C-alpha cells in the first residue's frame, strides 16, 4: 500500500516500462480491455449466421446453412485459440510500455476483423477469394502477435523464467499458424473445402503441440 | 506476495492443474471472459426483436411481435439460468487445466448460438423446425456443460466440500434440462406452442428445485 | 485468507444470504455481469442510427436523422441514469441471495429491451404507439428495480446505514420515474414531442433531486 | 479492511468527492464500465464492413471495400488513441464525484457514435458531408474530454503529482485534436481524401508527441 502511495500517478507511456506490480491497475485494465474485445468479437460471430425472415421452407433454409455453420465453428475455434495464446503471452509479461500497448491495439484491430471475414467465408463458400481473405486476416493476426512477442523479448519485458520459452517455443508456434494459412491460399484456388480442412487438421494437431509446449514452459518455471 | 514472486509465470496448460490461488489472475481472466460472452449473448437477444422501418401501421406491427417477445423472454430466462449454473460450477472449482479451458470454449460456442436460434424461434413461430433447432441448441449447451462437470469431477478439480454436490446433484439437474428439451422435439411436431409451454413449466419448477439443491450444497459446506 | 479457506464453496442460492465479504468473488461477478449488460445495451443504442447505403443526397439523409438522434440522446441519458441508480443500489447491499439474483435478471431483461424500443422511437417519431412502447418499457424497468429495493429492504440485505436511505428516498425517487412515464402515455396521443420533452424536463430536474438525495444519504452515513 | 467497515455505504454523489481508496470498488466499476463501452464501440466498427450476400463477383466486391477498410483503420486508431488518453486521465484521478460521472457519460455518448459516423464515412467516401459528420463527432469527443479535464483540475480531483501535467500538457494535447478536425472540415469540401490524410498525419505525429508528453509526466512523478 505504501508503494502505491509513493507513485500513484504513472502514465503508461514513457522511457521506462512500469513493472506489473507498480501499475497493477493499469495492467489489468489493458488485459481486461483486450479480453473484452475478444469476448465481443467471438460473440459477434453469431451474426454471420442468419436466414432471411421470409423463407417459405425453414427446414430447407436451415439445412442450407452448413457453410455458415462450418465458418462459425472454425472461427470460434480460431478466436478461442488466439485468445488462449494472447492470455499466455500476457501471463508471461513482467512489464509493459506504450509501444507494446500500440502493438496490442494493431493486433486487436486484426482480431476484430474476424467476424467480418468469417461471415464472408460462410456466405461465399465456393469462392477462393473468401478463403484467401480469411487466410490473409489470420496471417495478419499471427504477424501482429509475432511483433508483440519479438518486441517484448528484445525489451526484456518478459519474466526471466519465461524468456526462453517465449523465444524458442511460443514465437515459432505462432509463426507456424501464419505459414499454414499462407499455404492454404494456393490450395483454395484448387478446392476451397480442402483449404478449410487443412486449417482444421492443423488446428487439432497444433493445439496438442501448443499445450505440450506450454506444459514444458510450465515445468521449467518450477 | 512472496508466493506470487516464486511462480509468476504459469502457462495455464501443462501436466499439473494450477490451483486457484496460485494462478488467481489467470483464473479470474477465464471467468471474466466467460461472463463477458454471457453478457454479450444475453444482450444480443434484443436483435431478435425488430420491425421493418417502413411499417404503415406501427400498432399492428408491434402487436404482431408477440412471438418475438415470447422467444425473447424464454431465451433471457434460459441464458440467465445457464449463466447462474455456470457461475455456481466455477465457484466450486479449486483448480483448472487447459482441457477444462477447451471444454469451456466448446460450451461457450453453444451458448453464443442462442441469439441466432432464438431469433429463428421468434420469426418462425409456427414451424416445428424452429422449435427443434432451439431444442437441439439447448441440448448441446447441456451436454457441453455436463462434459465440464464430469471432467472436473474425474480430475479432482472441484473443492472437496463441493465434490458430492457436483456429482449427485448439479450433474443430474443439468441432464434433466437436456432430457426436457429432447422430449419437446416430438411435441413440436404436434404443437409448437405446447413445446414452448413445456419449457416454461419445467423452467419455473426446475429453478425452484435447483435453488433447493444449491441450498443443500450450501448448508453441507458449513 | 483463512476465512476464504474455511468456506471456499458457497453456492449463491440457499436459505442464508451470503455476506458480501464472504462471497466477494461471487458478488463481484454479479455486479460485473450487470455492468457488462449495461455497457453493451448502452452501446447498442448506436444501432438505432443508420442510413441506408444508397442515399443519393447524404446531407439530406443525415439532417433527416434528427428524430433518431433525439431518441439516442434520450436513451443514452436514461440508460446512464438507470445504471447509476443500479450502481448505488448495489453499493448499499450488504448481502444477497438467489431471489435477488433472479429479480436482477428480470430487471436486466427490461433494460436490454431499451435499444429496441429506442430504435422504434427514432424510426416512428410521429406515432403515439412508439412513445407508449418506450414509456411501458421504462415503467417496467422502474417496477423491476422497485421489486429489488423492496425485497432487499424486507430481507435486511442492505447495510444498516443505508436502510433508511433506501426506504425513504431511493425507492420513492424510483417510483417517480414510473409515474412520469405513465403520465406521458396520454400526452403522447395529443403530441408525441410534448411527451418526449416532459421526459427530458423530468430527467434534468430528477437528476438534480436524486443527487441531492444521494448526498443526504452520504452525509448521514458519516 | 477496518476502513471498509467504517464506511461501507458511500453513494457516489454528494457534497464531498470520495477518495479513490475509500470507494475503490465504486471507482473500479466506473472505470470498468467505461472500458466496456470502449471495447464494444471499437469492436462494433467491424459492422461498418460488410458486403451484400448476393454479390456475383466477390473479388470485385472485396476490392471495392477499400473506403470501408480505410474508415475502419482510421476509426480503430482513433478509438484506440482516445481510449489510451481516457485511461491516462483516470490513472491521474485521486477522487471523483457525481458531476464527473455525468461528464463521463456525456463523453461516452460521443464515443459510442463513432461506429455510426465511421460506417457513413466508409459508405460515402466521396461526400464532404460524411467527412464533416465524422469530424464533428471527434470534435465533440475532444470537447467532452476537455470538460472532464478542466472540471477535475478545478475541483482538485487529480493527484497532486499529476496536476501540472494535466493542465499544461494533457489538456492542450487534447485540444489540438479538436482543432485538427475543425481544420479538416473546409478541406473536405475541396478533397475528402486530403482531409483523411491530414487526420492520419496528425495522428502519427500526435501519438509520438503525446507519448513524449506522458513520459515527461512520468519522469516528473518519480
mmCIF file of N, CA and C in Angstrom, chain D residues 113-179:
data_model
loop_
_atom_site.group_PDB
_atom_site.id
_atom_site.type_symbol
_atom_site.label_atom_id
_atom_site.label_comp_id
_atom_site.label_asym_id
_atom_site.label_seq_id
_atom_site.Cartn_x
_atom_site.Cartn_y
_atom_site.Cartn_z
ATOM 1 N N UNK D 113 -20.937 7.092 -30.682
ATOM 2 C CA UNK D 113 -21.402 7.472 -32.019
ATOM 3 C C UNK D 113 -20.402 7.102 -33.116
ATOM 4 N N UNK D 114 -19.126 6.891 -32.749
ATOM 5 C CA UNK D 114 -18.087 6.683 -33.764
ATOM 6 C C UNK D 114 -18.383 5.500 -34.703
ATOM 7 N N UNK D 115 -18.857 4.337 -34.201
ATOM 8 C CA UNK D 115 -19.170 3.270 -35.162
ATOM 9 C C UNK D 115 -20.177 3.708 -36.231
ATOM 10 N N UNK D 116 -21.126 4.578 -35.865
ATOM 11 C CA UNK D 116 -22.100 5.069 -36.843
ATOM 12 C C UNK D 116 -21.442 6.027 -37.844
ATOM 13 N N UNK D 117 -20.741 7.052 -37.339
ATOM 14 C CA UNK D 117 -20.143 8.033 -38.253
ATOM 15 C C UNK D 117 -19.038 7.388 -39.089
ATOM 16 N N UNK D 118 -18.376 6.372 -38.519
ATOM 17 C CA UNK D 118 -17.341 5.664 -39.273
ATOM 18 C C UNK D 118 -17.954 4.861 -40.419
ATOM 19 N N UNK D 119 -19.109 4.231 -40.178
ATOM 20 C CA UNK D 119 -19.780 3.475 -41.238
ATOM 21 C C UNK D 119 -20.218 4.413 -42.356
ATOM 22 N N UNK D 120 -20.728 5.602 -41.995
ATOM 23 C CA UNK D 120 -21.111 6.589 -43.015
ATOM 24 C C UNK D 120 -19.868 7.015 -43.799
ATOM 25 N N UNK D 121 -18.752 7.221 -43.100
ATOM 26 C CA UNK D 121 -17.500 7.622 -43.748
ATOM 27 C C UNK D 121 -17.060 6.588 -44.777
ATOM 28 N N UNK D 122 -17.255 5.319 -44.468
ATOM 29 C CA UNK D 122 -16.844 4.262 -45.395
ATOM 30 C C UNK D 122 -17.795 4.127 -46.576
ATOM 31 N N UNK D 123 -19.104 4.319 -46.307
ATOM 32 C CA UNK D 123 -20.094 4.114 -47.369
ATOM 33 C C UNK D 123 -20.167 5.288 -48.343
ATOM 34 N N UNK D 124 -19.832 6.490 -47.883
ATOM 35 C CA UNK D 124 -19.963 7.691 -48.720
ATOM 36 C C UNK D 124 -18.614 8.384 -48.840
ATOM 37 N N UNK D 125 -17.644 7.669 -49.401
ATOM 38 C CA UNK D 125 -16.272 8.160 -49.412
ATOM 39 C C UNK D 125 -16.105 9.489 -50.132
ATOM 40 N N UNK D 126 -16.924 9.762 -51.145
ATOM 41 C CA UNK D 126 -16.759 10.966 -51.959
ATOM 42 C C UNK D 126 -17.505 12.171 -51.393
ATOM 43 N N UNK D 127 -18.355 11.962 -50.378
ATOM 44 C CA UNK D 127 -19.219 13.040 -49.906
ATOM 45 C C UNK D 127 -18.539 13.845 -48.804
ATOM 46 N N UNK D 128 -18.396 15.178 -49.000
ATOM 47 C CA UNK D 128 -17.855 16.004 -47.908
ATOM 48 C C UNK D 128 -18.681 15.854 -46.629
ATOM 49 N N UNK D 129 -19.999 15.656 -46.770
ATOM 50 C CA UNK D 129 -20.861 15.572 -45.589
ATOM 51 C C UNK D 129 -20.431 14.434 -44.660
ATOM 52 N N UNK D 130 -19.945 13.317 -45.238
ATOM 53 C CA UNK D 130 -19.517 12.177 -44.411
ATOM 54 C C UNK D 130 -18.279 12.543 -43.610
ATOM 55 N N UNK D 131 -17.343 13.265 -44.260
ATOM 56 C CA UNK D 131 -16.121 13.683 -43.575
ATOM 57 C C UNK D 131 -16.455 14.691 -42.471
ATOM 58 N N UNK D 132 -17.371 15.612 -42.794
ATOM 59 C CA UNK D 132 -17.749 16.642 -41.819
ATOM 60 C C UNK D 132 -18.433 16.001 -40.609
ATOM 61 N N UNK D 133 -19.340 15.053 -40.883
ATOM 62 C CA UNK D 133 -20.027 14.361 -39.789
ATOM 63 C C UNK D 133 -19.008 13.711 -38.848
ATOM 64 N N UNK D 134 -18.030 13.040 -39.454
ATOM 65 C CA UNK D 134 -17.005 12.355 -38.658
ATOM 66 C C UNK D 134 -16.173 13.361 -37.871
ATOM 67 N N UNK D 135 -15.806 14.464 -38.527
ATOM 68 C CA UNK D 135 -15.005 15.496 -37.848
ATOM 69 C C UNK D 135 -15.788 16.090 -36.675
ATOM 70 N N UNK D 136 -17.088 16.373 -36.894
ATOM 71 C CA UNK D 136 -17.916 16.925 -35.805
ATOM 72 C C UNK D 136 -17.956 15.940 -34.637
ATOM 73 N N UNK D 137 -18.111 14.667 -34.957
ATOM 74 C CA UNK D 137 -18.154 13.639 -33.907
ATOM 75 C C UNK D 137 -16.883 13.699 -33.061
ATOM 76 N N UNK D 138 -15.722 13.802 -33.713
ATOM 77 C CA UNK D 138 -14.477 13.782 -32.949
ATOM 78 C C UNK D 138 -14.195 15.090 -32.236
ATOM 79 N N UNK D 139 -14.715 16.186 -32.800
ATOM 80 C CA UNK D 139 -14.620 17.456 -32.055
ATOM 81 C C UNK D 139 -15.442 17.343 -30.767
ATOM 82 N N UNK D 140 -16.624 16.751 -30.877
ATOM 83 C CA UNK D 140 -17.459 16.571 -29.670
ATOM 84 C C UNK D 140 -16.755 15.689 -28.642
ATOM 85 N N UNK D 141 -16.110 14.610 -29.115
ATOM 86 C CA UNK D 141 -15.370 13.741 -28.194
ATOM 87 C C UNK D 141 -14.286 14.545 -27.468
ATOM 88 N N UNK D 142 -13.545 15.355 -28.232
ATOM 89 C CA UNK D 142 -12.463 16.147 -27.639
ATOM 90 C C UNK D 142 -13.002 17.154 -26.617
ATOM 91 N N UNK D 143 -14.078 17.839 -26.984
ATOM 92 C CA UNK D 143 -14.627 18.855 -26.069
ATOM 93 C C UNK D 143 -15.165 18.192 -24.804
ATOM 94 N N UNK D 144 -15.830 17.050 -24.954
ATOM 95 C CA UNK D 144 -16.369 16.360 -23.783
ATOM 96 C C UNK D 144 -15.244 15.855 -22.886
ATOM 97 N N UNK D 145 -14.120 15.508 -23.493
ATOM 98 C CA UNK D 145 -12.966 15.080 -22.709
ATOM 99 C C UNK D 145 -12.347 16.293 -22.015
ATOM 100 N N UNK D 146 -12.257 17.421 -22.760
ATOM 101 C CA UNK D 146 -11.714 18.651 -22.170
ATOM 102 C C UNK D 146 -12.534 19.065 -20.940
ATOM 103 N N UNK D 147 -13.853 18.925 -21.050
ATOM 104 C CA UNK D 147 -14.715 19.292 -19.922
ATOM 105 C C UNK D 147 -14.344 18.480 -18.688
ATOM 106 N N UNK D 148 -14.053 17.199 -18.887
ATOM 107 C CA UNK D 148 -13.650 16.359 -17.751
ATOM 108 C C UNK D 148 -12.315 16.810 -17.168
ATOM 109 N N UNK D 149 -11.344 17.095 -18.068
ATOM 110 C CA UNK D 149 -10.017 17.508 -17.600
ATOM 111 C C UNK D 149 -10.116 18.798 -16.793
ATOM 112 N N UNK D 150 -10.823 19.805 -17.362
ATOM 113 C CA UNK D 150 -10.939 21.111 -16.697
ATOM 114 C C UNK D 150 -11.656 20.957 -15.357
ATOM 115 N N UNK D 151 -12.769 20.211 -15.375
ATOM 116 C CA UNK D 151 -13.528 20.039 -14.135
ATOM 117 C C UNK D 151 -12.684 19.368 -13.061
ATOM 118 N N UNK D 152 -12.003 18.287 -13.441
ATOM 119 C CA UNK D 152 -11.188 17.547 -12.464
ATOM 120 C C UNK D 152 -10.074 18.430 -11.919
ATOM 121 N N UNK D 153 -9.512 19.289 -12.778
ATOM 122 C CA UNK D 153 -8.440 20.179 -12.337
ATOM 123 C C UNK D 153 -8.970 21.224 -11.352
ATOM 124 N N UNK D 154 -10.103 21.832 -11.713
ATOM 125 C CA UNK D 154 -10.687 22.889 -10.860
ATOM 126 C C UNK D 154 -11.116 22.350 -9.503
ATOM 127 N N UNK D 155 -11.679 21.132 -9.494
ATOM 128 C CA UNK D 155 -12.184 20.566 -8.249
ATOM 129 C C UNK D 155 -11.117 19.793 -7.480
ATOM 130 N N UNK D 156 -9.871 19.891 -7.969
ATOM 131 C CA UNK D 156 -8.768 19.215 -7.273
ATOM 132 C C UNK D 156 -8.998 17.711 -7.141
ATOM 133 N N UNK D 157 -9.480 17.091 -8.200
ATOM 134 C CA UNK D 157 -9.727 15.648 -8.140
ATOM 135 C C UNK D 157 -8.515 14.846 -8.589
ATOM 136 N N UNK D 158 -7.475 15.587 -9.059
ATOM 137 C CA UNK D 158 -6.309 14.937 -9.654
ATOM 138 C C UNK D 158 -5.213 14.804 -8.600
ATOM 139 N N UNK D 159 -4.426 13.716 -8.679
ATOM 140 C CA UNK D 159 -3.287 13.541 -7.788
ATOM 141 C C UNK D 159 -2.386 14.773 -7.882
ATOM 142 N N UNK D 160 -1.867 15.272 -6.757
ATOM 143 C CA UNK D 160 -1.010 16.463 -6.802
ATOM 144 C C UNK D 160 0.123 16.334 -7.826
ATOM 145 N N UNK D 161 0.735 15.145 -7.895
ATOM 146 C CA UNK D 161 1.856 14.954 -8.824
ATOM 147 C C UNK D 161 1.433 15.147 -10.279
ATOM 148 N N UNK D 162 0.143 14.863 -10.552
ATOM 149 C CA UNK D 162 -0.305 14.876 -11.944
ATOM 150 C C UNK D 162 -0.957 16.192 -12.331
ATOM 151 N N UNK D 163 -1.144 17.089 -11.352
ATOM 152 C CA UNK D 163 -1.929 18.298 -11.607
ATOM 153 C C UNK D 163 -1.340 19.147 -12.735
ATOM 154 N N UNK D 164 -0.051 19.482 -12.614
ATOM 155 C CA UNK D 164 0.591 20.322 -13.626
ATOM 156 C C UNK D 164 0.547 19.647 -14.994
ATOM 157 N N UNK D 165 0.821 18.342 -14.954
ATOM 158 C CA UNK D 165 0.821 17.553 -16.179
ATOM 159 C C UNK D 165 -0.515 17.666 -16.908
ATOM 160 N N UNK D 166 -1.599 17.496 -16.151
ATOM 161 C CA UNK D 166 -2.922 17.550 -16.764
ATOM 162 C C UNK D 166 -3.181 18.924 -17.382
ATOM 163 N N UNK D 167 -2.855 19.990 -16.596
ATOM 164 C CA UNK D 167 -3.224 21.338 -17.024
ATOM 165 C C UNK D 167 -2.375 21.806 -18.205
ATOM 166 N N UNK D 168 -1.058 21.627 -18.079
ATOM 167 C CA UNK D 168 -0.159 22.184 -19.079
ATOM 168 C C UNK D 168 -0.064 21.330 -20.331
ATOM 169 N N UNK D 169 -0.179 19.995 -20.185
ATOM 170 C CA UNK D 169 0.161 19.134 -21.307
ATOM 171 C C UNK D 169 -1.013 18.320 -21.836
ATOM 172 N N UNK D 170 -1.679 17.544 -20.988
ATOM 173 C CA UNK D 170 -2.751 16.665 -21.470
ATOM 174 C C UNK D 170 -3.894 17.485 -22.063
ATOM 175 N N UNK D 171 -4.284 18.574 -21.371
ATOM 176 C CA UNK D 171 -5.361 19.430 -21.857
ATOM 177 C C UNK D 171 -5.057 20.000 -23.238
ATOM 178 N N UNK D 172 -3.949 20.731 -23.395
ATOM 179 C CA UNK D 172 -3.618 21.274 -24.722
ATOM 180 C C UNK D 172 -3.492 20.197 -25.797
ATOM 181 N N UNK D 173 -2.876 19.056 -25.467
ATOM 182 C CA UNK D 173 -2.725 17.976 -26.453
ATOM 183 C C UNK D 173 -4.095 17.529 -26.955
ATOM 184 N N UNK D 174 -5.063 17.493 -26.057
ATOM 185 C CA UNK D 174 -6.411 17.090 -26.444
ATOM 186 C C UNK D 174 -7.073 18.146 -27.337
ATOM 187 N N UNK D 175 -6.854 19.428 -27.006
ATOM 188 C CA UNK D 175 -7.470 20.491 -27.805
ATOM 189 C C UNK D 175 -6.928 20.507 -29.225
ATOM 190 N N UNK D 176 -5.647 20.115 -29.386
ATOM 191 C CA UNK D 176 -5.065 20.052 -30.728
ATOM 192 C C UNK D 176 -5.886 19.112 -31.620
ATOM 193 N N UNK D 177 -6.341 18.003 -31.050
ATOM 194 C CA UNK D 177 -7.183 17.065 -31.803
ATOM 195 C C UNK D 177 -8.428 17.775 -32.333
ATOM 196 N N UNK D 178 -9.105 18.527 -31.443
ATOM 197 C CA UNK D 178 -10.314 19.246 -31.846
ATOM 198 C C UNK D 178 -10.001 20.238 -32.966
ATOM 199 N N UNK D 179 -8.876 20.943 -32.847
ATOM 200 C CA UNK D 179 -8.512 21.956 -33.851
ATOM 201 C C UNK D 179 -8.235 21.294 -35.203
#
